[in-house]
JSON list of C-alpha atoms in Angstrom, two decimals:
[
{"chain": "A", "resi": 1, "resn": "MET", "atom": "CA", "xyz": [-103.13, -61.90, 70.50]},
{"chain": "A", "resi": 2, "resn": "ASN", "atom": "CA", "xyz": [-99.97, -61.77, 68.08]},
{"chain": "A", "resi": 3, "resn": "GLU", "atom": "CA", "xyz": [-100.44, -60.76, 64.14]},
{"chain": "A", "resi": 4, "resn": "ARG", "atom": "CA", "xyz": [-100.46, -64.41, 62.08]},
{"chain": "A", "resi": 5, "resn": "ILE", "atom": "CA", "xyz": [-98.33, -64.79, 58.94]},
{"chain": "A", "resi": 6, "resn": "LEU", "atom": "CA", "xyz": [-98.85, -67.05, 56.81]},
{"chain": "A", "resi": 7, "resn": "ILE", "atom": "CA", "xyz": [-95.93, -67.62, 54.75]},
{"chain": "A", "resi": 8, "resn": "ILE", "atom": "CA", "xyz": [-95.57, -69.77, 51.41]},
{"chain": "A", "resi": 9, "resn": "GLU", "atom": "CA", "xyz": [-92.54, -69.75, 49.71]},
{"chain": "A", "resi": 10, "resn": "ASP", "atom": "CA", "xyz": [-90.77, -73.22, 48.39]},
{"chain": "A", "resi": 11, "resn": "ASP", "atom": "CA", "xyz": [-87.23, -72.23, 48.45]},
{"chain": "A", "resi": 12, "resn": "HIS", "atom": "CA", "xyz": [-86.48, -73.72, 52.08]},
{"chain": "A", "resi": 13, "resn": "ALA", "atom": "CA", "xyz": [-83.57, -71.33, 53.06]},
{"chain": "A", "resi": 14, "resn": "ILE", "atom": "CA", "xyz": [-85.43, -68.37, 52.15]},
{"chain": "A", "resi": 15, "resn": "LEU", "atom": "CA", "xyz": [-88.37, -70.22, 54.03]},
{"chain": "A", "resi": 16, "resn": "LYS", "atom": "CA", "xyz": [-86.61, -70.25, 57.54]},
{"chain": "A", "resi": 17, "resn": "ILE", "atom": "CA", "xyz": [-85.11, -66.81, 56.74]},
{"chain": "A", "resi": 18, "resn": "LEU", "atom": "CA", "xyz": [-88.44, -65.51, 57.16]},
{"chain": "A", "resi": 19, "resn": "GLN", "atom": "CA", "xyz": [-90.12, -67.28, 59.49]},
{"chain": "A", "resi": 20, "resn": "ARG", "atom": "CA", "xyz": [-86.36, -66.61, 62.06]},
{"chain": "A", "resi": 21, "resn": "GLY", "atom": "CA", "xyz": [-87.13, -63.52, 61.47]},
{"chain": "A", "resi": 22, "resn": "LEU", "atom": "CA", "xyz": [-91.11, -62.35, 61.49]},
{"chain": "A", "resi": 23, "resn": "SER", "atom": "CA", "xyz": [-91.44, -65.24, 64.69]},
{"chain": "A", "resi": 24, "resn": "TYR", "atom": "CA", "xyz": [-88.00, -62.88, 66.20]},
{"chain": "A", "resi": 25, "resn": "GLU", "atom": "CA", "xyz": [-90.36, -59.92, 65.74]},
{"chain": "A", "resi": 26, "resn": "GLY", "atom": "CA", "xyz": [-93.38, -61.61, 68.16]},
{"chain": "A", "resi": 27, "resn": "TYR", "atom": "CA", "xyz": [-95.53, -62.95, 65.40]},
{"chain": "A", "resi": 28, "resn": "ASN", "atom": "CA", "xyz": [-97.34, -66.33, 65.03]},
{"chain": "A", "resi": 29, "resn": "VAL", "atom": "CA", "xyz": [-96.19, -67.89, 61.74]},
{"chain": "A", "resi": 30, "resn": "ASP", "atom": "CA", "xyz": [-97.83, -70.58, 59.34]},
{"chain": "A", "resi": 31, "resn": "THR", "atom": "CA", "xyz": [-95.67, -72.24, 56.03]},
{"chain": "A", "resi": 32, "resn": "ALA", "atom": "CA", "xyz": [-97.26, -73.44, 52.98]},
{"chain": "A", "resi": 33, "resn": "MET", "atom": "CA", "xyz": [-94.86, -74.76, 50.58]},
{"chain": "A", "resi": 34, "resn": "ASP", "atom": "CA", "xyz": [-97.74, -74.85, 48.01]},
{"chain": "A", "resi": 35, "resn": "GLY", "atom": "CA", "xyz": [-100.26, -71.96, 46.85]},
{"chain": "A", "resi": 36, "resn": "ARG", "atom": "CA", "xyz": [-102.55, -74.96, 46.66]},
{"chain": "A", "resi": 37, "resn": "THR", "atom": "CA", "xyz": [-101.61, -75.93, 50.51]},
{"chain": "A", "resi": 38, "resn": "GLY", "atom": "CA", "xyz": [-101.29, -71.84, 51.44]},
{"chain": "A", "resi": 39, "resn": "LEU", "atom": "CA", "xyz": [-105.08, -71.84, 50.29]},
{"chain": "A", "resi": 40, "resn": "ILE", "atom": "CA", "xyz": [-106.48, -74.01, 51.92]},
{"chain": "A", "resi": 41, "resn": "MET", "atom": "CA", "xyz": [-103.90, -72.97, 55.52]},
{"chain": "A", "resi": 42, "resn": "ALA", "atom": "CA", "xyz": [-105.47, -69.23, 55.09]},
{"chain": "A", "resi": 43, "resn": "ARG", "atom": "CA", "xyz": [-109.25, -70.69, 54.44]},
{"chain": "A", "resi": 44, "resn": "ASP", "atom": "CA", "xyz": [-108.91, -72.82, 57.77]},
{"chain": "A", "resi": 45, "resn": "HIS", "atom": "CA", "xyz": [-106.92, -70.17, 59.55]},
{"chain": "A", "resi": 46, "resn": "THR", "atom": "CA", "xyz": [-107.85, -66.64, 57.80]},
{"chain": "A", "resi": 47, "resn": "PRO", "atom": "CA", "xyz": [-103.96, -64.64, 58.73]},
{"chain": "A", "resi": 48, "resn": "ASP", "atom": "CA", "xyz": [-103.12, -61.08, 59.22]},
{"chain": "A", "resi": 49, "resn": "LEU", "atom": "CA", "xyz": [-100.81, -61.01, 56.15]},
{"chain": "A", "resi": 50, "resn": "VAL", "atom": "CA", "xyz": [-99.79, -63.16, 53.37]},
{"chain": "A", "resi": 51, "resn": "ILE", "atom": "CA", "xyz": [-95.99, -62.99, 52.13]},
{"chain": "A", "resi": 52, "resn": "LEU", "atom": "CA", "xyz": [-96.69, -64.86, 48.78]},
{"chain": "A", "resi": 53, "resn": "ASP", "atom": "CA", "xyz": [-93.91, -66.31, 46.60]},
{"chain": "A", "resi": 54, "resn": "TRP", "atom": "CA", "xyz": [-94.60, -65.50, 42.87]},
{"chain": "A", "resi": 55, "resn": "MET", "atom": "CA", "xyz": [-93.15, -68.79, 41.17]},
{"chain": "A", "resi": 56, "resn": "LEU", "atom": "CA", "xyz": [-94.71, -71.81, 42.85]},
{"chain": "A", "resi": 57, "resn": "PRO", "atom": "CA", "xyz": [-94.90, -75.27, 42.70]},
{"chain": "A", "resi": 58, "resn": "GLY", "atom": "CA", "xyz": [-98.25, -76.14, 40.54]},
{"chain": "A", "resi": 59, "resn": "MET", "atom": "CA", "xyz": [-100.56, -72.93, 41.22]},
{"chain": "A", "resi": 60, "resn": "ASP", "atom": "CA", "xyz": [-98.33, -69.84, 40.70]},
{"chain": "A", "resi": 61, "resn": "GLY", "atom": "CA", "xyz": [-98.47, -67.03, 43.12]},
{"chain": "A", "resi": 62, "resn": "LEU", "atom": "CA", "xyz": [-100.55, -64.70, 41.05]},
{"chain": "A", "resi": 63, "resn": "ASP", "atom": "CA", "xyz": [-103.25, -67.21, 41.19]},
{"chain": "A", "resi": 64, "resn": "VAL", "atom": "CA", "xyz": [-102.86, -67.31, 44.70]},
{"chain": "A", "resi": 65, "resn": "CYS", "atom": "CA", "xyz": [-103.17, -63.46, 44.35]},
{"chain": "A", "resi": 66, "resn": "HIS", "atom": "CA", "xyz": [-106.09, -63.25, 42.66]},
{"chain": "A", "resi": 67, "resn": "ARG", "atom": "CA", "xyz": [-108.03, -65.85, 45.03]},
{"chain": "A", "resi": 68, "resn": "LEU", "atom": "CA", "xyz": [-106.73, -64.77, 48.16]},
{"chain": "A", "resi": 69, "resn": "ARG", "atom": "CA", "xyz": [-108.13, -61.51, 46.94]},
{"chain": "A", "resi": 70, "resn": "THR", "atom": "CA", "xyz": [-111.14, -62.64, 46.07]},
{"chain": "A", "resi": 71, "resn": "GLY", "atom": "CA", "xyz": [-112.01, -64.16, 49.10]},
{"chain": "A", "resi": 72, "resn": "GLY", "atom": "CA", "xyz": [-111.88, -60.49, 51.32]},
{"chain": "A", "resi": 73, "resn": "SER", "atom": "CA", "xyz": [-109.11, -58.19, 52.41]},
{"chain": "A", "resi": 74, "resn": "ILE", "atom": "CA", "xyz": [-105.75, -59.77, 53.20]},
{"chain": "A", "resi": 75, "resn": "PRO", "atom": "CA", "xyz": [-102.65, -58.00, 52.93]},
{"chain": "A", "resi": 76, "resn": "ILE", "atom": "CA", "xyz": [-100.51, -59.66, 50.49]},
{"chain": "A", "resi": 77, "resn": "MET", "atom": "CA", "xyz": [-96.93, -59.29, 49.65]},
{"chain": "A", "resi": 78, "resn": "ILE", "atom": "CA", "xyz": [-95.33, -60.74, 47.00]},
{"chain": "A", "resi": 79, "resn": "LEU", "atom": "CA", "xyz": [-91.35, -62.18, 47.16]},
{"chain": "A", "resi": 80, "resn": "THR", "atom": "CA", "xyz": [-90.06, -62.65, 43.09]},
{"chain": "A", "resi": 81, "resn": "ALA", "atom": "CA", "xyz": [-86.49, -62.33, 41.36]},
{"chain": "A", "resi": 82, "resn": "LYS", "atom": "CA", "xyz": [-89.16, -60.83, 38.49]},
{"chain": "A", "resi": 83, "resn": "ASP", "atom": "CA", "xyz": [-88.21, -56.86, 38.37]},
{"chain": "A", "resi": 84, "resn": "THR", "atom": "CA", "xyz": [-89.43, -55.10, 35.45]},
{"chain": "A", "resi": 85, "resn": "VAL", "atom": "CA", "xyz": [-91.54, -52.47, 36.02]},
{"chain": "A", "resi": 86, "resn": "GLN", "atom": "CA", "xyz": [-94.47, -54.31, 34.08]},
{"chain": "A", "resi": 87, "resn": "ASP", "atom": "CA", "xyz": [-93.49, -57.78, 36.17]},
{"chain": "A", "resi": 88, "resn": "ARG", "atom": "CA", "xyz": [-94.30, -55.18, 38.86]},
{"chain": "A", "resi": 89, "resn": "ILE", "atom": "CA", "xyz": [-97.61, -53.79, 37.07]},
{"chain": "A", "resi": 90, "resn": "GLN", "atom": "CA", "xyz": [-98.62, -57.09, 36.89]},
{"chain": "A", "resi": 91, "resn": "GLY", "atom": "CA", "xyz": [-98.54, -58.31, 40.48]},
{"chain": "A", "resi": 92, "resn": "LEU", "atom": "CA", "xyz": [-100.22, -55.60, 41.52]},
{"chain": "A", "resi": 93, "resn": "ASP", "atom": "CA", "xyz": [-102.66, -55.76, 39.49]},
{"chain": "A", "resi": 94, "resn": "ALA", "atom": "CA", "xyz": [-103.83, -59.36, 40.68]},
{"chain": "A", "resi": 95, "resn": "GLY", "atom": "CA", "xyz": [-104.07, -57.55, 43.66]},
{"chain": "A", "resi": 96, "resn": "ALA", "atom": "CA", "xyz": [-100.54, -57.27, 45.93]},
{"chain": "A", "resi": 97, "resn": "ASP", "atom": "CA", "xyz": [-100.79, -54.86, 48.31]},
{"chain": "A", "resi": 98, "resn": "ASP", "atom": "CA", "xyz": [-96.73, -54.40, 48.61]},
{"chain": "A", "resi": 99, "resn": "TYR", "atom": "CA", "xyz": [-94.05, -56.04, 46.11]},
{"chain": "A", "resi": 100, "resn": "MET", "atom": "CA", "xyz": [-90.42, -57.16, 47.04]},
{"chain": "A", "resi": 101, "resn": "ILE", "atom": "CA", "xyz": [-87.03, -58.18, 44.46]},
{"chain": "A", "resi": 102, "resn": "LYS", "atom": "CA", "xyz": [-85.26, -61.29, 45.79]},
{"chain": "A", "resi": 103, "resn": "PRO", "atom": "CA", "xyz": [-83.29, -61.42, 47.32]},
{"chain": "A", "resi": 104, "resn": "PHE", "atom": "CA", "xyz": [-84.13, -58.82, 50.09]},
{"chain": "A", "resi": 105, "resn": "ASN", "atom": "CA", "xyz": [-83.14, -57.16, 52.80]},
{"chain": "A", "resi": 106, "resn": "LEU", "atom": "CA", "xyz": [-84.81, -58.98, 55.86]},
{"chain": "A", "resi": 107, "resn": "ASP", "atom": "CA", "xyz": [-84.75, -55.33, 58.10]},
{"chain": "A", "resi": 108, "resn": "GLU", "atom": "CA", "xyz": [-86.62, -53.92, 54.92]},
{"chain": "A", "resi": 109, "resn": "LEU", "atom": "CA", "xyz": [-89.14, -56.82, 55.06]},
{"chain": "A", "resi": 110, "resn": "LEU", "atom": "CA", "xyz": [-90.01, -56.41, 58.33]},
{"chain": "A", "resi": 111, "resn": "ALA", "atom": "CA", "xyz": [-90.66, -52.89, 58.27]},
{"chain": "A", "resi": 112, "resn": "ARG", "atom": "CA", "xyz": [-92.92, -52.91, 54.91]},
{"chain": "A", "resi": 113, "resn": "VAL", "atom": "CA", "xyz": [-94.74, -55.59, 57.43]},
{"chain": "A", "resi": 114, "resn": "ARG", "atom": "CA", "xyz": [-95.34, -53.19, 59.77]},
{"chain": "A", "resi": 115, "resn": "ALA", "atom": "CA", "xyz": [-96.09, -50.85, 57.09]},
{"chain": "A", "resi": 116, "resn": "LEU", "atom": "CA", "xyz": [-98.68, -53.00, 55.93]},
{"chain": "A", "resi": 117, "resn": "MET", "atom": "CA", "xyz": [-100.07, -53.96, 59.63]},
{"chain": "A", "resi": 118, "resn": "ARG", "atom": "CA", "xyz": [-100.41, -50.75, 60.45]},
{"chain": "A", "resi": 119, "resn": "ARG", "atom": "CA", "xyz": [-101.92, -49.91, 56.96]},
{"chain": "A", "resi": 120, "resn": "THR", "atom": "CA", "xyz": [-104.67, -52.23, 56.95]},
{"chain": "A", "resi": 121, "resn": "GLN", "atom": "CA", "xyz": [-105.44, -52.50, 60.38]},
{"chain": "A", "resi": 122, "resn": "PRO", "atom": "CA", "xyz": [-105.44, -49.24, 62.21]},
{"chain": "A", "resi": 123, "resn": "GLU", "atom": "CA", "xyz": [-108.30, -49.68, 64.50]},
{"chain": "A", "resi": 124, "resn": "ARG", "atom": "CA", "xyz": [-105.55, -52.94, 65.60]},
{"chain": "A", "resi": 125, "resn": "ILE", "atom": "CA", "xyz": [-103.96, -52.27, 68.99]},
{"chain": "A", "resi": 126, "resn": "PRO", "atom": "CA", "xyz": [-103.24, -55.14, 70.14]},
{"chain": "A", "resi": 127, "resn": "VAL", "atom": "CA", "xyz": [-102.79, -56.57, 74.07]},
{"chain": "A", "resi": 128, "resn": "LEU", "atom": "CA", "xyz": [-99.28, -58.20, 74.96]},
{"chain": "A", "resi": 129, "resn": "LYS", "atom": "CA", "xyz": [-99.75, -60.57, 77.65]},
{"chain": "A", "resi": 130, "resn": "TYR", "atom": "CA", "xyz": [-98.00, -63.09, 79.63]},
{"chain": "A", "resi": 131, "resn": "SER", "atom": "CA", "xyz": [-99.18, -64.67, 82.48]},
{"chain": "A", "resi": 132, "resn": "ASP", "atom": "CA", "xyz": [-101.31, -61.60, 84.57]},
{"chain": "A", "resi": 133, "resn": "LEU", "atom": "CA", "xyz": [-99.40, -58.93, 82.80]},
{"chain": "A", "resi": 134, "resn": "SER", "atom": "CA", "xyz": [-100.54, -57.24, 80.40]},
{"chain": "A", "resi": 135, "resn": "LEU", "atom": "CA", "xyz": [-99.23, -54.22, 78.30]},
{"chain": "A", "resi": 136, "resn": "ASP", "atom": "CA", "xyz": [-101.80, -52.28, 76.01]},
{"chain": "A", "resi": 137, "resn": "THR", "atom": "CA", "xyz": [-99.32, -51.18, 73.57]},
{"chain": "A", "resi": 138, "resn": "GLY", "atom": "CA", "xyz": [-102.56, -47.53, 72.29]},
{"chain": "A", "resi": 139, "resn": "SER", "atom": "CA", "xyz": [-102.44, -46.68, 76.15]},
{"chain": "A", "resi": 140, "resn": "ARG", "atom": "CA", "xyz": [-99.32, -47.95, 76.99]},
{"chain": "A", "resi": 141, "resn": "GLN", "atom": "CA", "xyz": [-100.72, -48.84, 80.57]},
{"chain": "A", "resi": 142, "resn": "ALA", "atom": "CA", "xyz": [-99.46, -51.73, 82.38]},
{"chain": "A", "resi": 143, "resn": "THR", "atom": "CA", "xyz": [-101.71, -54.05, 85.04]},
{"chain": "A", "resi": 144, "resn": "ARG", "atom": "CA", "xyz": [-100.64, -56.89, 86.56]},
{"chain": "A", "resi": 145, "resn": "GLY", "atom": "CA", "xyz": [-103.84, -58.34, 88.01]},
{"chain": "A", "resi": 146, "resn": "LYS", "atom": "CA", "xyz": [-106.14, -55.66, 87.88]},
{"chain": "A", "resi": 147, "resn": "ARG", "atom": "CA", "xyz": [-103.40, -53.38, 89.03]},
{"chain": "A", "resi": 148, "resn": "ILE", "atom": "CA", "xyz": [-102.36, -50.56, 87.24]},
{"chain": "A", "resi": 149, "resn": "VAL", "atom": "CA", "xyz": [-98.24, -50.83, 87.21]},
{"chain": "A", "resi": 150, "resn": "SER", "atom": "CA", "xyz": [-96.97, -46.91, 86.21]},
{"chain": "A", "resi": 151, "resn": "LEU", "atom": "CA", "xyz": [-93.75, -47.14, 84.04]},
{"chain": "A", "resi": 152, "resn": "THR", "atom": "CA", "xyz": [-91.41, -44.45, 82.51]},
{"chain": "A", "resi": 153, "resn": "ALA", "atom": "CA", "xyz": [-91.19, -44.35, 78.98]},
{"chain": "A", "resi": 154, "resn": "LYS", "atom": "CA", "xyz": [-87.64, -46.39, 78.79]},
{"chain": "A", "resi": 155, "resn": "GLU", "atom": "CA", "xyz": [-89.30, -48.89, 81.32]},
{"chain": "A", "resi": 156, "resn": "TYR", "atom": "CA", "xyz": [-92.06, -49.38, 79.25]},
{"chain": "A", "resi": 157, "resn": "GLU", "atom": "CA", "xyz": [-89.49, -49.98, 75.71]},
{"chain": "A", "resi": 158, "resn": "LEU", "atom": "CA", "xyz": [-88.03, -52.76, 78.28]},
{"chain": "A", "resi": 159, "resn": "LEU", "atom": "CA", "xyz": [-91.17, -54.41, 79.55]},
{"chain": "A", "resi": 160, "resn": "GLU", "atom": "CA", "xyz": [-92.49, -54.10, 75.81]},
{"chain": "A", "resi": 161, "resn": "LEU", "atom": "CA", "xyz": [-89.97, -56.02, 74.40]},
{"chain": "A", "resi": 162, "resn": "PHE", "atom": "CA", "xyz": [-90.23, -58.93, 76.89]},
{"chain": "A", "resi": 163, "resn": "LEU", "atom": "CA", "xyz": [-93.54, -59.34, 76.47]},
{"chain": "A", "resi": 164, "resn": "ARG", "atom": "CA", "xyz": [-92.95, -59.01, 72.92]},
{"chain": "A", "resi": 165, "resn": "HIS", "atom": "CA", "xyz": [-90.93, -62.58, 73.67]},
{"chain": "A", "resi": 166, "resn": "PRO", "atom": "CA", "xyz": [-92.05, -64.33, 76.42]},
{"chain": "A", "resi": 167, "resn": "ARG", "atom": "CA", "xyz": [-90.20, -67.96, 77.54]},
{"chain": "A", "resi": 168, "resn": "GLN", "atom": "CA", "xyz": [-87.15, -65.81, 74.87]},
{"chain": "A", "resi": 169, "resn": "VAL", "atom": "CA", "xyz": [-83.30, -64.86, 76.54]},
{"chain": "A", "resi": 170, "resn": "MET", "atom": "CA", "xyz": [-82.79, -61.48, 75.49]},
{"chain": "A", "resi": 171, "resn": "THR", "atom": "CA", "xyz": [-78.98, -61.43, 75.80]},
{"chain": "A", "resi": 172, "resn": "ARG", "atom": "CA", "xyz": [-77.75, -58.12, 77.25]},
{"chain": "A", "resi": 173, "resn": "GLU", "atom": "CA", "xyz": [-76.63, -56.73, 73.53]},
{"chain": "A", "resi": 174, "resn": "VAL", "atom": "CA", "xyz": [-80.64, -57.80, 71.80]},
{"chain": "A", "resi": 175, "resn": "ILE", "atom": "CA", "xyz": [-81.90, -55.76, 74.64]},
{"chain": "A", "resi": 176, "resn": "PHE", "atom": "CA", "xyz": [-79.49, -52.44, 74.66]},
{"chain": "A", "resi": 177, "resn": "ASP", "atom": "CA", "xyz": [-79.14, -52.34, 71.25]},
{"chain": "A", "resi": 178, "resn": "ARG", "atom": "CA", "xyz": [-83.66, -52.29, 70.81]},
{"chain": "A", "resi": 179, "resn": "VAL", "atom": "CA", "xyz": [-84.17, -50.21, 73.81]},
{"chain": "A", "resi": 180, "resn": "TRP", "atom": "CA", "xyz": [-81.24, -47.83, 73.54]},
{"chain": "A", "resi": 181, "resn": "GLY", "atom": "CA", "xyz": [-80.37, -47.67, 70.23]},
{"chain": "A", "resi": 182, "resn": "TYR", "atom": "CA", "xyz": [-76.60, -48.87, 70.33]},
{"chain": "A", "resi": 183, "resn": "ASP", "atom": "CA", "xyz": [-73.50, -51.41, 72.12]},
{"chain": "A", "resi": 184, "resn": "PHE", "atom": "CA", "xyz": [-72.99, -50.40, 75.35]},
{"chain": "A", "resi": 185, "resn": "GLY", "atom": "CA", "xyz": [-69.84, -52.13, 75.33]},
{"chain": "A", "resi": 186, "resn": "GLY", "atom": "CA", "xyz": [-71.09, -54.03, 78.34]},
{"chain": "A", "resi": 187, "resn": "GLU", "atom": "CA", "xyz": [-69.00, -52.30, 80.60]},
{"chain": "A", "resi": 188, "resn": "SER", "atom": "CA", "xyz": [-72.94, -49.91, 81.65]},
{"chain": "A", "resi": 189, "resn": "ASN", "atom": "CA", "xyz": [-74.82, -50.69, 85.23]},
{"chain": "A", "resi": 190, "resn": "VAL", "atom": "CA", "xyz": [-77.51, -48.91, 83.46]},
{"chain": "A", "resi": 191, "resn": "LEU", "atom": "CA", "xyz": [-79.27, -52.64, 82.05]},
{"chain": "A", "resi": 192, "resn": "GLU", "atom": "CA", "xyz": [-79.47, -53.92, 85.81]},
{"chain": "A", "resi": 193, "resn": "VAL", "atom": "CA", "xyz": [-80.90, -50.29, 87.59]},
{"chain": "A", "resi": 194, "resn": "TYR", "atom": "CA", "xyz": [-84.26, -50.83, 84.64]},
{"chain": "A", "resi": 195, "resn": "ILE", "atom": "CA", "xyz": [-84.20, -54.18, 85.76]},
{"chain": "A", "resi": 196, "resn": "ARG", "atom": "CA", "xyz": [-84.52, -53.44, 89.35]},
{"chain": "A", "resi": 197, "resn": "TYR", "atom": "CA", "xyz": [-87.01, -50.75, 89.16]},
{"chain": "A", "resi": 198, "resn": "LEU", "atom": "CA", "xyz": [-88.80, -53.06, 86.92]},
{"chain": "A", "resi": 199, "resn": "ARG", "atom": "CA", "xyz": [-89.02, -56.16, 88.90]},
{"chain": "A", "resi": 200, "resn": "GLN", "atom": "CA", "xyz": [-89.92, -53.78, 92.30]},
{"chain": "A", "resi": 201, "resn": "LYS", "atom": "CA", "xyz": [-92.99, -52.09, 90.49]},
{"chain": "A", "resi": 202, "resn": "LEU", "atom": "CA", "xyz": [-94.29, -55.62, 88.68]},
{"chain": "A", "resi": 203, "resn": "GLU", "atom": "CA", "xyz": [-93.35, -57.17, 91.65]},
{"chain": "A", "resi": 204, "resn": "ALA", "atom": "CA", "xyz": [-95.01, -54.01, 95.19]},
{"chain": "A", "resi": 205, "resn": "GLU", "atom": "CA", "xyz": [-97.27, -56.51, 96.23]},
{"chain": "A", "resi": 206, "resn": "ASP", "atom": "CA", "xyz": [-95.34, -59.63, 96.08]},
{"chain": "A", "resi": 207, "resn": "GLU", "atom": "CA", "xyz": [-96.23, -61.65, 92.70]},
{"chain": "A", "resi": 208, "resn": "PRO", "atom": "CA", "xyz": [-94.37, -64.37, 91.83]},
{"chain": "A", "resi": 209, "resn": "ARG", "atom": "CA", "xyz": [-91.33, -62.83, 89.67]},
{"chain": "A", "resi": 210, "resn": "LEU", "atom": "CA", "xyz": [-91.79, -62.72, 85.83]},
{"chain": "A", "resi": 211, "resn": "LEU", "atom": "CA", "xyz": [-88.27, -61.41, 85.13]},
{"chain": "A", "resi": 212, "resn": "HIS", "atom": "CA", "xyz": [-85.65, -63.11, 85.74]},
{"chain": "A", "resi": 213, "resn": "THR", "atom": "CA", "xyz": [-81.64, -63.24, 85.17]},
{"chain": "A", "resi": 214, "resn": "VAL", "atom": "CA", "xyz": [-79.48, -65.75, 83.00]},
{"chain": "A", "resi": 215, "resn": "ARG", "atom": "CA", "xyz": [-76.65, -65.52, 84.65]},
{"chain": "A", "resi": 216, "resn": "GLY", "atom": "CA", "xyz": [-73.93, -64.56, 82.20]},
{"chain": "A", "resi": 217, "resn": "VAL", "atom": "CA", "xyz": [-76.21, -64.12, 78.71]},
{"chain": "A", "resi": 218, "resn": "GLY", "atom": "CA", "xyz": [-79.62, -61.85, 79.67]},
{"chain": "A", "resi": 219, "resn": "TYR", "atom": "CA", "xyz": [-82.76, -62.38, 81.10]},
{"chain": "A", "resi": 220, "resn": "VAL", "atom": "CA", "xyz": [-85.84, -64.01, 79.95]},
{"chain": "A", "resi": 221, "resn": "LEU", "atom": "CA", "xyz": [-89.74, -63.09, 80.97]},
{"chain": "A", "resi": 222, "resn": "ARG", "atom": "CA", "xyz": [-90.68, -66.31, 82.35]},
{"chain": "A", "resi": 223, "resn": "GLU", "atom": "CA", "xyz": [-93.08, -67.97, 85.20]},
{"chain": "A", "resi": 224, "resn": "GLU", "atom": "CA", "xyz": [-91.41, -69.65, 87.72]}
]
């Protein structure tokens, strides 16, 4: 199961940016726009990480942080425009695990979220699943039903990308950027070759196709 992140933030624009960015990375995202609602949501469905605005209506972020911390060890990242050293000390003393100044860079925030997840939950090795396909990201082993699927390094990276974004159409540009790390310029057929390799392995025993072509756009992992 993918990690669940709770965002407690009263700025609509920032909330939308965070929700979109984290969802795109494969996280399940819940949102609250005030501290009391956020605390209720955290109590009812314990998140794996909380992103918390300092300046909230009613109950401020530091109070929310204190209460979350006394209730457990959920990783907490505080977002704030307060940028003095004393402010940072106050935030960390309230129980926050990390602290980011607004305006922030989304890529840096996502990297810090990943680092917090690794640091606070080292025992969690996610198994990505869709339909009868699963991928153990710890052992890097794929299975289709009970059948083990042997993958090369690039095939693994490609399959992991699709499993982190099931039912989401992935453009050729995004796939090349995430898996190969460069803009291919639209000329290379290497992606088609690897998609064909993956399909052959995933459908080796006539299983239903999961990896579909979206003409003129890219590919999507979905059931028929």
